[in-house]
Amino acid sequence: MSTFMNLDMQTLKLLVITAMSAWASLLANRSIAVYHDGIRPIMGEYISGRMKKAELIAISFAMSFGLIIGFGIPFSLSSQVILIHTILLGTDVIGIMSPGAIAALVFGGLYGFGIVAGLETVVKLFEKLPVDIMKGMQMVGDPIVVSFSVLPALTVGYQFGSKKGLFTLVTSLLARVAIGKLNQSHPITIGESILKISPDGMALAIGMIILITFAVLASQKNNTQSAERTSTAALFSENALRIRKNMLPLLVMGGLISLGASLHIIGGSPMDVKFLSENKVQEAIMIAFLKVIGYIPLVVTTGLVSGVWASGGICDWLFGLGYLVSPLFAPFVGAVGMAVEILGLKHLATLLDRYPELRNSGDHIRTAMSQLLEVALLVGGASAANQMAPSFGIFVVAGLYVLNSIAGAPVVKMAVGPLSAILVGILINIFKVAGLV
Amino acid sequence: MVRIIVGGQMEKQRIADLVKKLGGDRVEVQVKSDIEAAMLIKQGAADYYFGCCATGGGGSLAGAIAILGYGQCISVSMPGIAPDKNKIDQAVKEGKKAFGFTDNHVDSAVGMLMESILQES
C-alpha cells in the first residue's frame, strides 16, 4: 500500500468515492450500466423508444429512494465502510436525470463527495452525544458474523425441503465445531506460524458441497424434460452485442469497484461491510464470492433483456477480487473481472438454460440471504438497542418490527432492526438531556 | 378458470401455493422460469404473470418487460412502498398482465391481486 501512504486515508476515500460516483453516473446517463436490477429492464424499454424519459426518471426515483434511505445509509452508518448501495443507487437516479454526460459526471461526483462528507458528519455528531451509541451501533451486525455460514443449509431447505435443510444445517454445525476443536488441540503449524482454519469457512464449504450435490442430482433427474428449452442468449443476441460494445467504459467501472473494495472503503453487502469493519477480510471474500451464484441468474437476465450492464458487475465478486489483492493491482484485476463477465455473458446464459437447477439455486440463495439477514439484523438491532438503553431498547425494536409487518412492510423488513436501533440511540440521548433517565 | 403463471426469481413456490389457496378451483397455477413464463402469456397460454424479487421490478419483471413490453407490466410494490389495493384494481381493469412485487410483500400483494383478478373474471 506504500504508494498510497503519502495520501491520508480520508482524502483517498473522498477521491476514490467521488471518481466512482461520477463514472457510475455517466454510465447510467449513457444507458451503459445501472446498479439497480429493477431499473435495468425498464431502461431497455427507454433505449428502444417505448418509454419516455420522464417516466424512466419517475420509476427509477421511486425504486431507489427507499433503498438508499432505508438500506444503504443505516448500514453505512454503523461502520466506516460504505455499503455500495448508498452510492450506486443514487448515481443511477442522478445519471438518468442529468441532461447530458458532463452534467452526469459533475452531479454524480458531487453526490459521492456529499455522501462521504455527510456520513462523516453524522458519525462525528453521534460521537458527541451524552450517551455513547457508536458501541451499540457496531453490535447491530454481530449476529451476521456467527450466522452467515448457515446460508447453504437455508438454500437447501428452500430448494429441496426443510428435512434436507436440517440435515445440511446439522452437518455444517458439526464441521464447524470439529474444526474449532482441531484448531485448539492439533494446530497446523507452518514453520513458526500457526495456520488457523476458519470454522465458518469450513461450515460454509461443507454446506456448499451438499447444496451442489443435491442440485446436480436433481438436474440429472429432470434432464429429460428440459430438451426444448428456450435459448435466452439467442433471443437477445443484439443486447449482448450492445453490452460488448460498451466494454471500455465498463472496464473502468470494474477497476474502480475493485480499487474501492481493496481499500476497504466500500462493501457489497451488509455482510462484507460488517466483516471489513472488523478486519475479517477472509470472511468478506467468502461471502462476496458466494453471492455471485445468487446473482448470476438475476444480472444475466436483466442484462440480456435490456442491453444494459450492472455497474457493480455480478454482485459481488469484483469486490471479492478487490479484497484479495493490494490497492495497486486492484484496478487491473477489477477491469479483467469485468471483461470476463461481459465476454462470458452468452455462455452464462446458455449454462443457466441448460442447468435449470443451477438457476433455481441462485434464486434460492437470494431468498435465503434475505431471510437470514432479516433475522440476524433484528436480533442485532435488539441487542444493540438493549446495550444503549437497557430499560426500553428491546421494547422499541420488537414493537416497531411487528407494527411494520402489520402495516404491510412500508419499511424494508431487513432494515427495521438497524433503523430502530438508531432511533433508540437518539431517544436515549433526548431522554438523558431532558433528565428522564 | 384463470390461468396464473409464476415467474420472477424469489419465493416462487410460496406464491404458487398462496395463489392455489386463495383461488381454489377457480385458478390454475404453474411455476416457470421468468422468460418461459412471459412467453406463455404472449402465446395466450396463460392469463396473468406474477413475479417476485428484492426490488419488485428487476428479477420480478425483467423477462416480462422484455417480451410483453412495459405497457403490460407493473410493479405493485417496491422496497418501502407497500402494495395498494386501489392501484391494483385499476391495473387489473386496465388489462395489465404481469405483476411484480418484493419478497417483503408476498402475502399482501398476492392477496390483493387474487381478489382483483377473481372479481374481474
Short mmCIF file of N, CA and C in Angstrom, two decimals, chain B residues 1-6 19-20 25-31 37 40-50 97 99 114 117-118 121:
data_model
loop_
_atom_site.label_atom_id
_atom_site.label_comp_id
_atom_site.label_asym_id
_atom_site.label_seq_id
_atom_site.Cartn_x
_atom_site.Cartn_y
_atom_site.Cartn_z
N MET B 1 -62.08 -20.26 -15.50
CA MET B 1 -60.78 -20.66 -14.94
C MET B 1 -59.71 -19.62 -15.29
N VAL B 2 -59.07 -19.04 -14.28
CA VAL B 2 -58.00 -18.08 -14.52
C VAL B 2 -56.66 -18.82 -14.49
N ARG B 3 -55.85 -18.60 -15.54
CA ARG B 3 -54.55 -19.30 -15.59
C ARG B 3 -53.44 -18.35 -15.16
N ILE B 4 -52.82 -18.66 -14.02
CA ILE B 4 -51.76 -17.80 -13.49
C ILE B 4 -50.42 -18.52 -13.58
N ILE B 5 -49.42 -17.75 -13.99
CA ILE B 5 -48.10 -18.35 -14.13
C ILE B 5 -47.14 -17.58 -13.23
N VAL B 6 -46.35 -18.32 -12.45
CA VAL B 6 -45.40 -17.66 -11.55
C VAL B 6 -44.03 -17.67 -12.20
N VAL B 19 -51.50 -18.69 -4.28
CA VAL B 19 -52.48 -18.48 -5.35
C VAL B 19 -53.51 -19.62 -5.32
N LYS B 20 -53.01 -20.84 -5.17
CA LYS B 20 -53.89 -22.02 -5.16
C LYS B 20 -54.82 -21.94 -3.94
N ASP B 25 -60.61 -23.77 -6.84
CA ASP B 25 -60.95 -24.38 -8.13
C ASP B 25 -61.00 -23.36 -9.27
N ARG B 26 -61.00 -22.08 -8.92
CA ARG B 26 -61.16 -21.07 -9.97
C ARG B 26 -59.84 -20.73 -10.66
N VAL B 27 -58.71 -21.24 -10.12
CA VAL B 27 -57.44 -20.92 -10.75
C VAL B 27 -56.65 -22.17 -11.11
N GLU B 28 -55.75 -21.96 -12.09
CA GLU B 28 -54.80 -23.00 -12.46
C GLU B 28 -53.45 -22.30 -12.35
N VAL B 29 -52.51 -22.86 -11.61
CA VAL B 29 -51.25 -22.15 -11.41
C VAL B 29 -50.05 -23.03 -11.78
N GLN B 30 -49.05 -22.39 -12.41
CA GLN B 30 -47.84 -23.10 -12.83
C GLN B 30 -46.63 -22.27 -12.45
N VAL B 31 -45.51 -22.93 -12.13
CA VAL B 31 -44.26 -22.22 -11.86
C VAL B 31 -43.30 -22.45 -13.02
N ALA B 37 -42.19 -18.10 -18.61
CA ALA B 37 -43.49 -17.65 -18.10
C ALA B 37 -44.02 -16.51 -18.97
N LEU B 40 -45.36 -17.71 -22.29
CA LEU B 40 -46.67 -18.34 -22.20
C LEU B 40 -47.79 -17.30 -22.20
N ILE B 41 -47.52 -16.15 -21.55
CA ILE B 41 -48.52 -15.07 -21.56
C ILE B 41 -48.67 -14.56 -23.00
N LYS B 42 -47.54 -14.35 -23.64
CA LYS B 42 -47.54 -13.81 -25.01
C LYS B 42 -48.30 -14.74 -25.96
N GLN B 43 -48.09 -16.05 -25.76
CA GLN B 43 -48.76 -17.03 -26.63
C GLN B 43 -50.24 -17.21 -26.27
N GLY B 44 -50.65 -16.57 -25.17
CA GLY B 44 -52.04 -16.73 -24.75
C GLY B 44 -52.30 -18.02 -24.00
N ALA B 45 -51.21 -18.71 -23.58
CA ALA B 45 -51.39 -19.97 -22.87
C ALA B 45 -51.59 -19.74 -21.37
N ALA B 46 -51.44 -18.48 -20.92
CA ALA B 46 -51.72 -18.14 -19.52
C ALA B 46 -52.26 -16.72 -19.48
N ASP B 47 -52.99 -16.39 -18.40
CA ASP B 47 -53.65 -15.08 -18.34
C ASP B 47 -52.83 -14.03 -17.59
N TYR B 48 -52.26 -14.42 -16.46
CA TYR B 48 -51.54 -13.45 -15.65
C TYR B 48 -50.18 -13.98 -15.19
N TYR B 49 -49.23 -13.07 -15.06
CA TYR B 49 -47.86 -13.41 -14.64
C TYR B 49 -47.61 -12.77 -13.28
N PHE B 50 -47.18 -13.55 -12.30
CA PHE B 50 -46.76 -13.00 -11.01
C PHE B 50 -45.24 -13.22 -10.88
N LYS B 97 -50.96 -7.43 -17.51
CA LYS B 97 -50.85 -8.89 -17.46
C LYS B 97 -49.80 -9.38 -16.47
N PHE B 99 -47.37 -8.80 -13.06
CA PHE B 99 -47.28 -8.05 -11.80
C PHE B 99 -46.03 -8.44 -11.03
N MET B 114 -55.15 -11.45 -6.22
CA MET B 114 -56.11 -12.52 -6.42
C MET B 114 -57.53 -12.00 -6.28
N ILE B 117 -58.28 -9.95 -9.45
CA ILE B 117 -58.36 -10.77 -10.66
C ILE B 117 -59.63 -11.63 -10.66
N LEU B 118 -59.95 -12.22 -9.50
CA LEU B 118 -61.12 -13.09 -9.44
C LEU B 118 -62.39 -12.26 -9.63
N SER B 121 -62.69 -11.42 -13.41
CA SER B 121 -63.07 -12.51 -14.29
C SER B 121 -64.52 -12.91 -13.99
#
